[in-house]
Short mmCIF file of C-alpha atoms in Angstrom, two decimals:
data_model
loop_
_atom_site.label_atom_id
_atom_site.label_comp_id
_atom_site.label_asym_id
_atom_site.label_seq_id
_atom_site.Cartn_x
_atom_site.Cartn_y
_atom_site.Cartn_z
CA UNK A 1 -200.98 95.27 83.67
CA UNK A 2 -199.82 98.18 81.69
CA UNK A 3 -203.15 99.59 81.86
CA UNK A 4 -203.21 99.63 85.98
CA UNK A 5 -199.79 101.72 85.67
CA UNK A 6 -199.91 105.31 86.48
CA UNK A 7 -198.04 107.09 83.23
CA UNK A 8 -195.07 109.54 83.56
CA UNK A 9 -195.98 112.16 81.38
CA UNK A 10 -194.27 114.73 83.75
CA UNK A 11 -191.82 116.37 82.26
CA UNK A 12 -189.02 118.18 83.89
CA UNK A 13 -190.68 121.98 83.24
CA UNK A 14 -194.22 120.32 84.71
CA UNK A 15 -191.96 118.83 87.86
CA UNK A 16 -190.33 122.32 88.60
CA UNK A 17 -193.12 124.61 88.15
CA UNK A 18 -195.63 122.47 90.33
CA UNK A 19 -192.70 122.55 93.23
CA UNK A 20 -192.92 126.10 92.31
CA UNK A 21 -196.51 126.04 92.41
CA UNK A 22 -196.53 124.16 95.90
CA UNK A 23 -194.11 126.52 97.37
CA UNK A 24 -196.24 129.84 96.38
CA UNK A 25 -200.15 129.93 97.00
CA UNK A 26 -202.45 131.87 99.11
CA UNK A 27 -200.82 131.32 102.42
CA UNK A 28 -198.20 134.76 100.37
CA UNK A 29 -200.45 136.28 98.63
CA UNK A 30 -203.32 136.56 100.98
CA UNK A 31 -202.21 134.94 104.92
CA UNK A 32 -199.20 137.10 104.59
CA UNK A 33 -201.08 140.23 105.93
CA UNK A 34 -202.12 138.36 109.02
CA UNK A 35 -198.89 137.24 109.51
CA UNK A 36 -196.92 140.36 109.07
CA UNK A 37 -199.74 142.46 111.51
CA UNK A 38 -198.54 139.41 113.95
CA UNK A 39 -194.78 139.72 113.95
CA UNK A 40 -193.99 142.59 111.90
CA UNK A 41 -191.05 142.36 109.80
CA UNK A 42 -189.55 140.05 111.61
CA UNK A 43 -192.10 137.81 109.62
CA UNK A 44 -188.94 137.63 107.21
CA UNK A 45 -187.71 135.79 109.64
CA UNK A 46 -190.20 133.01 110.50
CA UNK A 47 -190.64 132.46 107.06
CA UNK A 48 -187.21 131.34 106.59
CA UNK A 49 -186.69 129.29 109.36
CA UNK A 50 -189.69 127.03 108.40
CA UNK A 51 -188.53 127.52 104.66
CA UNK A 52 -185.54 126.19 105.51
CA UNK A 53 -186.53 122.90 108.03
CA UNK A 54 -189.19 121.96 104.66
CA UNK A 55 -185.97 122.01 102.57
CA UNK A 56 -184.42 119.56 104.88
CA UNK A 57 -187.74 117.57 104.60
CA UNK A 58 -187.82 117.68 100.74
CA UNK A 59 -184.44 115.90 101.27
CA UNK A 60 -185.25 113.22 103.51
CA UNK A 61 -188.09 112.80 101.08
CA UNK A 62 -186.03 112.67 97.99
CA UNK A 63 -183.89 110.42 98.88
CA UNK A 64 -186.42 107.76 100.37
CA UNK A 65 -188.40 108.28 97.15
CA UNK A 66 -185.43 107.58 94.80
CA UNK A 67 -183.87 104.43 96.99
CA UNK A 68 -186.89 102.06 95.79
CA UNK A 69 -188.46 102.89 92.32
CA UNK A 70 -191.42 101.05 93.17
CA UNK A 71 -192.70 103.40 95.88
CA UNK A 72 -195.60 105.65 95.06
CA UNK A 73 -195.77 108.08 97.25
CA UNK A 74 -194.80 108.57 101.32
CA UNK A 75 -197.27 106.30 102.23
CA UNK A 76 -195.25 103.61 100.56
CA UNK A 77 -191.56 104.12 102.96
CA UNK A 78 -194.13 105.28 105.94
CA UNK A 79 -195.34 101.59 105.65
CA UNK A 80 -191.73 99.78 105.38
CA UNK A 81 -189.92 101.80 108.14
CA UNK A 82 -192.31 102.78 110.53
CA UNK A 83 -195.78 100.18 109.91
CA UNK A 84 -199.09 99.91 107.87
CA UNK A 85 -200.54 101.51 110.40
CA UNK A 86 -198.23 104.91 109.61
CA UNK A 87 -199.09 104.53 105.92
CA UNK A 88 -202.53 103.56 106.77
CA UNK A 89 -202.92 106.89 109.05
CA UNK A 90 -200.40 109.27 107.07
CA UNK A 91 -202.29 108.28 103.88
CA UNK A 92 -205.76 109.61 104.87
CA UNK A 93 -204.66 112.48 106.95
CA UNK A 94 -202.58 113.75 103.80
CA UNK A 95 -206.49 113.14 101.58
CA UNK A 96 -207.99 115.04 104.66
CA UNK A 97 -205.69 117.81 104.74
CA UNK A 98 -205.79 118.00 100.93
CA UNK A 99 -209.80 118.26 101.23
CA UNK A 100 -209.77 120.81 103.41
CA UNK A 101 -207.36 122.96 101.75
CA UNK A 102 -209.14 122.53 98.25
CA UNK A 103 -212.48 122.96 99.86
CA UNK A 104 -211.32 126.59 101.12
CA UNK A 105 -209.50 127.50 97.95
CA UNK A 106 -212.35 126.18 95.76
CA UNK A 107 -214.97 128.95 98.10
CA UNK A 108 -212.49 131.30 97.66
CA UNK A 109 -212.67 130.87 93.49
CA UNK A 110 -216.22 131.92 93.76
CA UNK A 111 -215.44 135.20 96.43
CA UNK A 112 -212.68 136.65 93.62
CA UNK A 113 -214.69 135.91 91.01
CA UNK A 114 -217.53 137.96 92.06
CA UNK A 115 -214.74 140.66 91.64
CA UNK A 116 -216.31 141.11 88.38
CA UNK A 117 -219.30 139.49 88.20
CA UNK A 118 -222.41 140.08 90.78
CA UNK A 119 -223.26 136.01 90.92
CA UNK A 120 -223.96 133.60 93.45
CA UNK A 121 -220.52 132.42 95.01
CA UNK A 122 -221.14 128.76 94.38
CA UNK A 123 -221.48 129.08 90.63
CA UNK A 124 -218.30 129.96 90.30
CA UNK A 125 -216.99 127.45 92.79
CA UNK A 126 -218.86 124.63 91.14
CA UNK A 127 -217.69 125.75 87.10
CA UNK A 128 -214.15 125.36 88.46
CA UNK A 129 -214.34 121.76 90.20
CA UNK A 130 -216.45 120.56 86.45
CA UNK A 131 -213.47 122.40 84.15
CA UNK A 132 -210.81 120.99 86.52
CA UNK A 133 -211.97 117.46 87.01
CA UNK A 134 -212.57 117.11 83.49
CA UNK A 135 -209.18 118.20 82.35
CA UNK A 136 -207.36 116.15 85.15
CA UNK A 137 -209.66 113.00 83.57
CA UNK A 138 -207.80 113.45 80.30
CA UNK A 139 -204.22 112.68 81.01
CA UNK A 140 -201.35 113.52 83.97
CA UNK A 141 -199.94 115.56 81.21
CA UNK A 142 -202.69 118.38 81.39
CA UNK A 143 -202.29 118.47 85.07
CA UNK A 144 -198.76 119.70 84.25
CA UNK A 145 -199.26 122.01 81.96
CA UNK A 146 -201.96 123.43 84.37
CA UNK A 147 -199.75 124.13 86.99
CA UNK A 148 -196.96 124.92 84.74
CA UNK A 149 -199.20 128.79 83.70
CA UNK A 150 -200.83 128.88 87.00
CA UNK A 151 -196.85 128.70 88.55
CA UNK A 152 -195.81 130.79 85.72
CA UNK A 153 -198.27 134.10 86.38
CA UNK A 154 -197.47 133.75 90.36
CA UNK A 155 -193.58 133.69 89.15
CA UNK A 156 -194.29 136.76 86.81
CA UNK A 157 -196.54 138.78 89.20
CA UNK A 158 -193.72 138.13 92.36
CA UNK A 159 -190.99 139.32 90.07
CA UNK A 160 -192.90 142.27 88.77
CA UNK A 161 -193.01 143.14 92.24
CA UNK A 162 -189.68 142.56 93.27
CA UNK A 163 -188.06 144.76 90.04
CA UNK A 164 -190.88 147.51 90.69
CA UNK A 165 -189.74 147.67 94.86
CA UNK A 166 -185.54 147.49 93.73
CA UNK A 167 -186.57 150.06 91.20
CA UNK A 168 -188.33 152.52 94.13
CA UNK A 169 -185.28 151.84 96.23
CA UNK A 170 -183.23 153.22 93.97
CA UNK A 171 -185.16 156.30 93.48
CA UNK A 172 -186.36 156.58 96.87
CA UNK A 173 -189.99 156.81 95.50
CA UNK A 174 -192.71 158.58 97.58
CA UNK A 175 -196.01 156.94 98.73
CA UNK A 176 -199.15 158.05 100.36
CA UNK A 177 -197.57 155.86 103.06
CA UNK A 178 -194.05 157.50 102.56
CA UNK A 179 -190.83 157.24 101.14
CA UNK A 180 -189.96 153.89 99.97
CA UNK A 181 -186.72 152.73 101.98
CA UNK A 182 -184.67 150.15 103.89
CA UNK A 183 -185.67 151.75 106.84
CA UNK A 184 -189.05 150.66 107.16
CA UNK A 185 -188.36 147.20 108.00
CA UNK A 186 -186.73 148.76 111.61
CA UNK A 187 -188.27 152.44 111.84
CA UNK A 188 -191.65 151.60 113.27
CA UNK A 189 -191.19 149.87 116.11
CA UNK A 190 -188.03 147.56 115.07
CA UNK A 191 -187.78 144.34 114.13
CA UNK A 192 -189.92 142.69 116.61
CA UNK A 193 -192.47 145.10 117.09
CA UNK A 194 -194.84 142.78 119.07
CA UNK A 195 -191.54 141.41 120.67
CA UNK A 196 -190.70 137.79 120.83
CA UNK A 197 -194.60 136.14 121.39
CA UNK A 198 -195.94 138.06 118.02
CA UNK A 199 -192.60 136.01 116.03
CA UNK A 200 -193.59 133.06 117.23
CA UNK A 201 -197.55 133.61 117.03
CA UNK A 202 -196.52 133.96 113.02
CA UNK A 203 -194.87 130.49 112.46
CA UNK A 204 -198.69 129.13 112.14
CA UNK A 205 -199.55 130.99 109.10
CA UNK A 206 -195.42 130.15 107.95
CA UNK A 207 -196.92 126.78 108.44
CA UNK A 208 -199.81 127.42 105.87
CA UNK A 209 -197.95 129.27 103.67
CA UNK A 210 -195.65 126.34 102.70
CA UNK A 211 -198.53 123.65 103.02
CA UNK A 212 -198.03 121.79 99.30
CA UNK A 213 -194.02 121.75 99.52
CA UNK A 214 -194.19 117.96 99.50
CA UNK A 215 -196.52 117.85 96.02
CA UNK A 216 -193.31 116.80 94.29
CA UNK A 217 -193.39 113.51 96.71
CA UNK A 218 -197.07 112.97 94.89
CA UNK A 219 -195.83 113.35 91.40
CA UNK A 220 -192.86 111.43 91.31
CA UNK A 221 -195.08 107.81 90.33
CA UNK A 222 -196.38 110.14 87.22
CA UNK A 223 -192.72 112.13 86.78
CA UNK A 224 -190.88 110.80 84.03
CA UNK A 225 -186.91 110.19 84.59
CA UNK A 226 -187.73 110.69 88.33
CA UNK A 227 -183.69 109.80 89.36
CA UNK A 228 -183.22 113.46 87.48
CA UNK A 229 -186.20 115.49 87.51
CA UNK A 230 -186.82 114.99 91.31
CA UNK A 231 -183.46 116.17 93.16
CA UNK A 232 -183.44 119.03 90.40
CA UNK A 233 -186.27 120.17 91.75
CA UNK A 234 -185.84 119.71 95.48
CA UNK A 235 -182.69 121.23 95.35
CA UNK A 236 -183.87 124.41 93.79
CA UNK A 237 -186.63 125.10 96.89
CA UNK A 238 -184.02 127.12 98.93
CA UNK A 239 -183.27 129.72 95.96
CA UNK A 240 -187.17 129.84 95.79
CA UNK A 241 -187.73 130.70 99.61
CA UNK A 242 -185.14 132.95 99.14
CA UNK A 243 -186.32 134.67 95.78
CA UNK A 244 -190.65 134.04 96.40
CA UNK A 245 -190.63 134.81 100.10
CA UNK A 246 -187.91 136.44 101.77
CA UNK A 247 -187.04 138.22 99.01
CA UNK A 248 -191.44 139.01 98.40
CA UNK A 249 -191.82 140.19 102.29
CA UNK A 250 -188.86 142.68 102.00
CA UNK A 251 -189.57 144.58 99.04
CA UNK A 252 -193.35 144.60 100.00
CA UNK A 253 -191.82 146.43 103.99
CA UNK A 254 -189.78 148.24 102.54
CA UNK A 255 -192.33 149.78 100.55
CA UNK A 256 -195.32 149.45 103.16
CA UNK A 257 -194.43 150.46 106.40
CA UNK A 258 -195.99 147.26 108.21
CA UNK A 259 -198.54 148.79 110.21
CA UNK A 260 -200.08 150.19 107.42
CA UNK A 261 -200.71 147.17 106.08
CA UNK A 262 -204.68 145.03 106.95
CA UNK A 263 -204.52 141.51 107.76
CA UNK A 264 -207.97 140.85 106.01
CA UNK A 265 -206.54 142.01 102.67
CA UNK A 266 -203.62 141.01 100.19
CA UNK A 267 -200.26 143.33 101.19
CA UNK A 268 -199.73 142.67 97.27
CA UNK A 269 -202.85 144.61 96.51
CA UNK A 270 -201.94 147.53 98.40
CA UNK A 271 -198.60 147.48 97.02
CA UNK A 272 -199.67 148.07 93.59
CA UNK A 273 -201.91 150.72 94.44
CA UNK A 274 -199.64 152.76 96.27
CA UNK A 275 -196.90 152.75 93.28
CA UNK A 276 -199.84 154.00 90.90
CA UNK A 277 -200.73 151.11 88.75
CA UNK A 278 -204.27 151.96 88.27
CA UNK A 279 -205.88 148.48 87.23
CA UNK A 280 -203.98 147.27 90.17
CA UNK A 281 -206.29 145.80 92.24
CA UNK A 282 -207.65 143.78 89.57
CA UNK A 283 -204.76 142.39 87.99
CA UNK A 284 -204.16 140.87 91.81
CA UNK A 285 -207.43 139.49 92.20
CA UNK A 286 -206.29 137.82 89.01
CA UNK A 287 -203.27 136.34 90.50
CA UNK A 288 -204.84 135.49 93.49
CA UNK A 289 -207.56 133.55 91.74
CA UNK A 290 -205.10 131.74 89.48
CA UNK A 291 -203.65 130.69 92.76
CA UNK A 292 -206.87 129.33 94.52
CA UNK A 293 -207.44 127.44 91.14
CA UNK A 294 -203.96 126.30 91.11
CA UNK A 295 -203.88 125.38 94.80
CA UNK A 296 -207.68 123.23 94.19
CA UNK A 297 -206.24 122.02 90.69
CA UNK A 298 -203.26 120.49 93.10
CA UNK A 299 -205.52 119.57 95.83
CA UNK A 300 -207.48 117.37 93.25
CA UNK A 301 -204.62 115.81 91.75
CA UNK A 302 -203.14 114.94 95.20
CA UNK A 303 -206.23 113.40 96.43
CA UNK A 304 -207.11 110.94 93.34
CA UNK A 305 -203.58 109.81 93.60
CA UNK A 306 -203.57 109.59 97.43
CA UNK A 307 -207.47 107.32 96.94
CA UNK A 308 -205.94 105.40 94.44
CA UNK A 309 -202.56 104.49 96.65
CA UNK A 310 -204.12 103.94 99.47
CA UNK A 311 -206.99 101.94 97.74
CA UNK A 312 -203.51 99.34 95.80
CA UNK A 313 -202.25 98.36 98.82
CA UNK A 314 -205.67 97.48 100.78
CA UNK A 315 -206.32 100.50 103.17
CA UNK A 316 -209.33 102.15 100.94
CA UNK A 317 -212.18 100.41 98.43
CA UNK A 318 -210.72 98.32 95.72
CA UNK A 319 -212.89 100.12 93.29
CA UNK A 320 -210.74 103.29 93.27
CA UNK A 321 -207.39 101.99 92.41
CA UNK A 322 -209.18 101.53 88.96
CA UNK A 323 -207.43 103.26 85.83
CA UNK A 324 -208.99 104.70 82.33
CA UNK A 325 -207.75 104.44 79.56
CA UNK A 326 -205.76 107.53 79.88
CA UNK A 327 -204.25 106.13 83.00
CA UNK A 328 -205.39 108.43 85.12
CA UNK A 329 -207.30 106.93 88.59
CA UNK A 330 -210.94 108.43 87.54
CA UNK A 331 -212.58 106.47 90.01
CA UNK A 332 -210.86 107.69 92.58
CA UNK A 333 -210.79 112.02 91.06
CA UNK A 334 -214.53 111.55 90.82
CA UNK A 335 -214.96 110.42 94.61
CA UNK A 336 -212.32 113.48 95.70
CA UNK A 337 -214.73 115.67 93.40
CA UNK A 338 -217.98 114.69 95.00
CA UNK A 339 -216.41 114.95 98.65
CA UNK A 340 -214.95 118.68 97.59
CA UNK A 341 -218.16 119.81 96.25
CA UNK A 342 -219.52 119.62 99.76
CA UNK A 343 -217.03 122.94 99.73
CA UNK A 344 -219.92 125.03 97.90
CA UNK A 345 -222.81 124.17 101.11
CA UNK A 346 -220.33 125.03 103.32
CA UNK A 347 -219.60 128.38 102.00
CA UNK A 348 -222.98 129.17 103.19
CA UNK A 349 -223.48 126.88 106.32
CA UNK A 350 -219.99 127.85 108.00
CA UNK A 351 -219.49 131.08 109.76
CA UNK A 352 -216.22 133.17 108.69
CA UNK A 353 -214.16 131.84 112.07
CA UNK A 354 -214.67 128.36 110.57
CA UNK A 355 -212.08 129.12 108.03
CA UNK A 356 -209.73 129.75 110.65
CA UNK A 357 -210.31 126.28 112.09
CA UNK A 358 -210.06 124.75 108.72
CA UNK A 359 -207.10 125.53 107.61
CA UNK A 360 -205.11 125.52 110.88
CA UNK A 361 -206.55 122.00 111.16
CA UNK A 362 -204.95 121.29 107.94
CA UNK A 363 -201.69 123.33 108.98
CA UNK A 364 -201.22 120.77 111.90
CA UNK A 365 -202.33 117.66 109.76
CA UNK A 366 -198.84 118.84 107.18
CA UNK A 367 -197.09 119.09 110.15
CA UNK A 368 -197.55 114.87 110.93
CA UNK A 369 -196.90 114.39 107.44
CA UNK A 370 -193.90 116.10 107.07
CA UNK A 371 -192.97 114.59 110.83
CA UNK A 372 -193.31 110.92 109.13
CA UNK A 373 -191.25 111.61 106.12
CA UNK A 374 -188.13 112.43 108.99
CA UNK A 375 -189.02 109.92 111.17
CA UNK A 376 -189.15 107.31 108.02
CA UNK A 377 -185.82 108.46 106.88
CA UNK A 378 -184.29 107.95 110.11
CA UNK A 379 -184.97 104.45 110.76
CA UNK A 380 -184.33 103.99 106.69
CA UNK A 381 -180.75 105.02 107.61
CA UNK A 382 -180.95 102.55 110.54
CA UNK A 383 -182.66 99.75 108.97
CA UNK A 384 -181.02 99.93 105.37
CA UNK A 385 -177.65 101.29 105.63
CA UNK A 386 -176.77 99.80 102.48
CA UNK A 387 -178.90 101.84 100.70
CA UNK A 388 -177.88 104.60 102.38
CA UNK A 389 -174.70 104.10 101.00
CA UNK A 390 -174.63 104.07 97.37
CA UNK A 391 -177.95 106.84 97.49
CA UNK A 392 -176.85 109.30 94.86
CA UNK A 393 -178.69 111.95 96.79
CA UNK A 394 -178.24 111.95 100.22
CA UNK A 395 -180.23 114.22 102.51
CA UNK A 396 -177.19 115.92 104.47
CA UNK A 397 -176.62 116.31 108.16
CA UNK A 398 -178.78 113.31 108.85
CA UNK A 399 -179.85 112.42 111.45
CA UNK A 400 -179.04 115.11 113.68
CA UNK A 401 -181.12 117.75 111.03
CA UNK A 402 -184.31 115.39 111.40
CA UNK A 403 -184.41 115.69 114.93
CA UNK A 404 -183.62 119.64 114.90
CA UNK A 405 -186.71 120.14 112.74
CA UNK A 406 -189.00 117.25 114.36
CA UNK A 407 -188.10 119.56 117.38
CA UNK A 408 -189.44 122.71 115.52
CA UNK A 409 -192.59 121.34 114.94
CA UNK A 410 -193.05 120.48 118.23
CA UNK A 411 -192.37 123.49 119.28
CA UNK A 412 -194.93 125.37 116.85
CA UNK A 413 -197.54 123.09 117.90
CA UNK A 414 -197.13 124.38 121.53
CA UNK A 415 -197.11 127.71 120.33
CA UNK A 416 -200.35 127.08 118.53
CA UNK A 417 -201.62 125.53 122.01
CA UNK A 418 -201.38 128.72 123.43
CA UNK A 419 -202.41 131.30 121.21
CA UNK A 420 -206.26 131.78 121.47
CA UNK A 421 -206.85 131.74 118.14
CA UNK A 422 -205.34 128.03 117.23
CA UNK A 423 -206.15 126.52 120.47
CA UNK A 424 -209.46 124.76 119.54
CA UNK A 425 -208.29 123.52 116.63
CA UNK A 426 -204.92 122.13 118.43
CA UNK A 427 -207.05 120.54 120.57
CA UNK A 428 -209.69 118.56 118.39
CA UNK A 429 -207.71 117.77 115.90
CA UNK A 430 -205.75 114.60 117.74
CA UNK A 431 -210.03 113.19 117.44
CA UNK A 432 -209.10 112.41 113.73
CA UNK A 433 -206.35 110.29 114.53
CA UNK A 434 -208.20 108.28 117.19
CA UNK A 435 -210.43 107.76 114.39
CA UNK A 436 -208.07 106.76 112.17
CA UNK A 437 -206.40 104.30 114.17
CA UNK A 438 -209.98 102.76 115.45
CA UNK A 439 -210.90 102.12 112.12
CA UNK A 440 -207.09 100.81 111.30
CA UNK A 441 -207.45 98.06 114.27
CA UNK A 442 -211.30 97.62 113.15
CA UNK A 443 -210.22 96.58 110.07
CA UNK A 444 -207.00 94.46 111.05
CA UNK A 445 -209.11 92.72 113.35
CA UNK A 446 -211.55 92.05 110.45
CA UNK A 447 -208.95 90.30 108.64
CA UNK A 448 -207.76 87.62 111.78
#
């Protein structure tokens, strides 16, 4: 039996830097732009509020996680307090939005790469799905340390940003765009420059941005002294909004007036250049490739271990909740490999709207996921009150906080309804659902 256990071999540095990692990715570094050409500055703003209903999800989801140490993963309490068919559904819609976010950040491995060198983009792409699934076949442990340096140069490269911007403050340093000041997160238009419809046209990309929050919820079968590593880390995501984004999107306004800045290019890039770091652009297309590898080096980790949950308790093939002998589910990494390297055609087949589609598809798909974590922990509260009880970390305010932010959700999806850009997407994406629950009462019928 030993053999069929997944190992905790992460350690309380791997634990913090992946929330790190799962809190920082390309949805800053690159959606950003889009984002603050949307709502201006007061981009700040919509970053915060969803920043701050995740942290309220991250504590529903801790404390579910730590009131049964036999649960795997979300799928696990989505199955006890709601039904299987919750952990049946939330299960593969978490793989599927995991695909589709590795798929994009594995193309976009081979785009930065050919930075430097004039090559085919799916050489690149393919290279980093062979280096990554072979390290991730070794052991849990070098999935750690990956993230932990991936994590680690996004930490460095954000706070070498946010000491340059205090330093230009202080000096009131002049740009090509200006003089860098407090002033240019109201001088050019105000705060809502696009008034109240831009703000709320932004919470999408927020959405993205944050897509990964719940990684920790992945880990914790693999995290070793979970009761200890786990709140640490959850309750350390507010300082991190606070420091990584809000703290990110002012410097970077403050020193680029916002309508200076493109939404098909990295507002970090431009940043750089206009303080006079020569090499600057490359040292961000560094960053921001660490951070596609480290978003499709979590992508691949969260979809083994999804296949192999999902495969345990009965909802996927019985061959993928197979271990090696490192006790890592290889079976199931290899299958989440294969289905991601369909990533490489697409970079050629799909036009560049596709993207778009993609990844808001994906944004909505976190959205249920997040909804069934709240939804779970309310009727936890209901159904188990004695657990509630002696919980030594209880998610606070609930459950008048679960409804607030189930209510914010809703509310984005209506926004993303409307806007022309996310409707399609809004609209087809219920069709994977309907398949998902025609192939849940396919199979329960199957067994009667």
């Amino acid at each position: 039996m030993e053999q069929q256990e997944l190992k905790r071999d992460l350690k309380n540095r791997h634990v913090q830097l992946i929330a790190i990692g799962g809190t920082i990715g390309t949805g800053l570094f690159l959606g950003s732009g889009k984002a603050i050409q949307l709502a201006g500055p007061s981009i700040v703003l919509a970053y915060l509020i969803v920043g701050v209903a995740l942290f309220f999800v991250m504590r529903a989801l801790g404390e579910l996680l730590l009131s049964n140490a036999g649960y795997q993963s979300f799928t696990d309490f989505a199955e006890e307090y709601i039904g299987p068919w919750a952990g049946f559904v939330t299960g593969w819609t978490y793989w599927f939005c995991w695909i589709m976010t590795a798929m994009a950040d594995m193309i976009a491995v081979g785009v930065y790469v050919q930075y430097w060198f004039h090559i085919p983009q799916w050489v690149p792409a393919v290279v980093c799905l062979v280096i990554l699934l072979g390290l991730n076949l070794l052991t849990v442990k070098l999935f750690g340390e990956l993230e932990f340096w991936f994590a680690l140069i996004k930490v460095i490269t954000i706070l070498a940003l946010i000491l340059i911007g205090i330093a230009l403050l202080i000096i009131g340093f002049k740009t090509d765009a200006g003089t860098v000041s407090a002033g240019n997160l109201w001088n050019f238009g105000g705060i809502f420059p696009h008034g109240i419809s831009g703000f709320l046209l932004s919470f999408q990309m927020a959405v993205f941005a944050f897509v990964g929050v719940e990684l920790i919820g992945v880990s914790a079968a693999e995290t070793a002294d979970p009761k200890k590593n786990i709140p640490s880390a959850i309750n350390k995501i507010p300082l991190r909004i606070l420091f990584f984004y809000v703290g990110a999107l002012i410097i970077l306004l403050c020193i680029n007036p916002w309508n200076q800045l493109s939404a098909d290019n990295s507002p970090f890039v431009k940043t750089f250049s206009l303080v006079g770091i020569p090499v600057a652009a490359g040292i961000i297309n560094f960053v921001v490739l660490t951070s596609a590898a480290s978003a499709f080096n979590s992508g691949l980790f969260s979809t083994s271990r999804i296949l192999y949950n999902l495969s345990r308790h009965n909802a996927g093939p019985a061959k993928l909740a197979k271990l090696n002998k490192n006790h890592v589910p290889s079976r199931a990494l290899y299958t989440s490999a294969a289905v991601l390297s369909v990533g490489a055609i697409l970079s050629k087949l799909i036009p560049g709207e596709a993207f778009g589609i993609v990844t808001t598809i994906s944004a909505i798909c976190f959205i249920w996921v997040w909804s069934i974590i709240l939804i779970s922990h309310i009727r936890y509260s209901r159904k188990r009150p004695d657990l509630r009880k002696k919980s030594s970390f209880k998610a606070p305010f609930t459950p008048f906080i679960n409804y607030i932010v189930l209510l914010l959700f809703i509310c984005i999806l209506i926004i993303m309804l409307f806007a022309e850009a996310t409707r399609l997407p809004v609209l087809l994406t219920p069709l994977w659902f309907v398949f998902l629950i025609i192939v849940y009462l396919s199979r329960a019928a199957g067994k009667k």
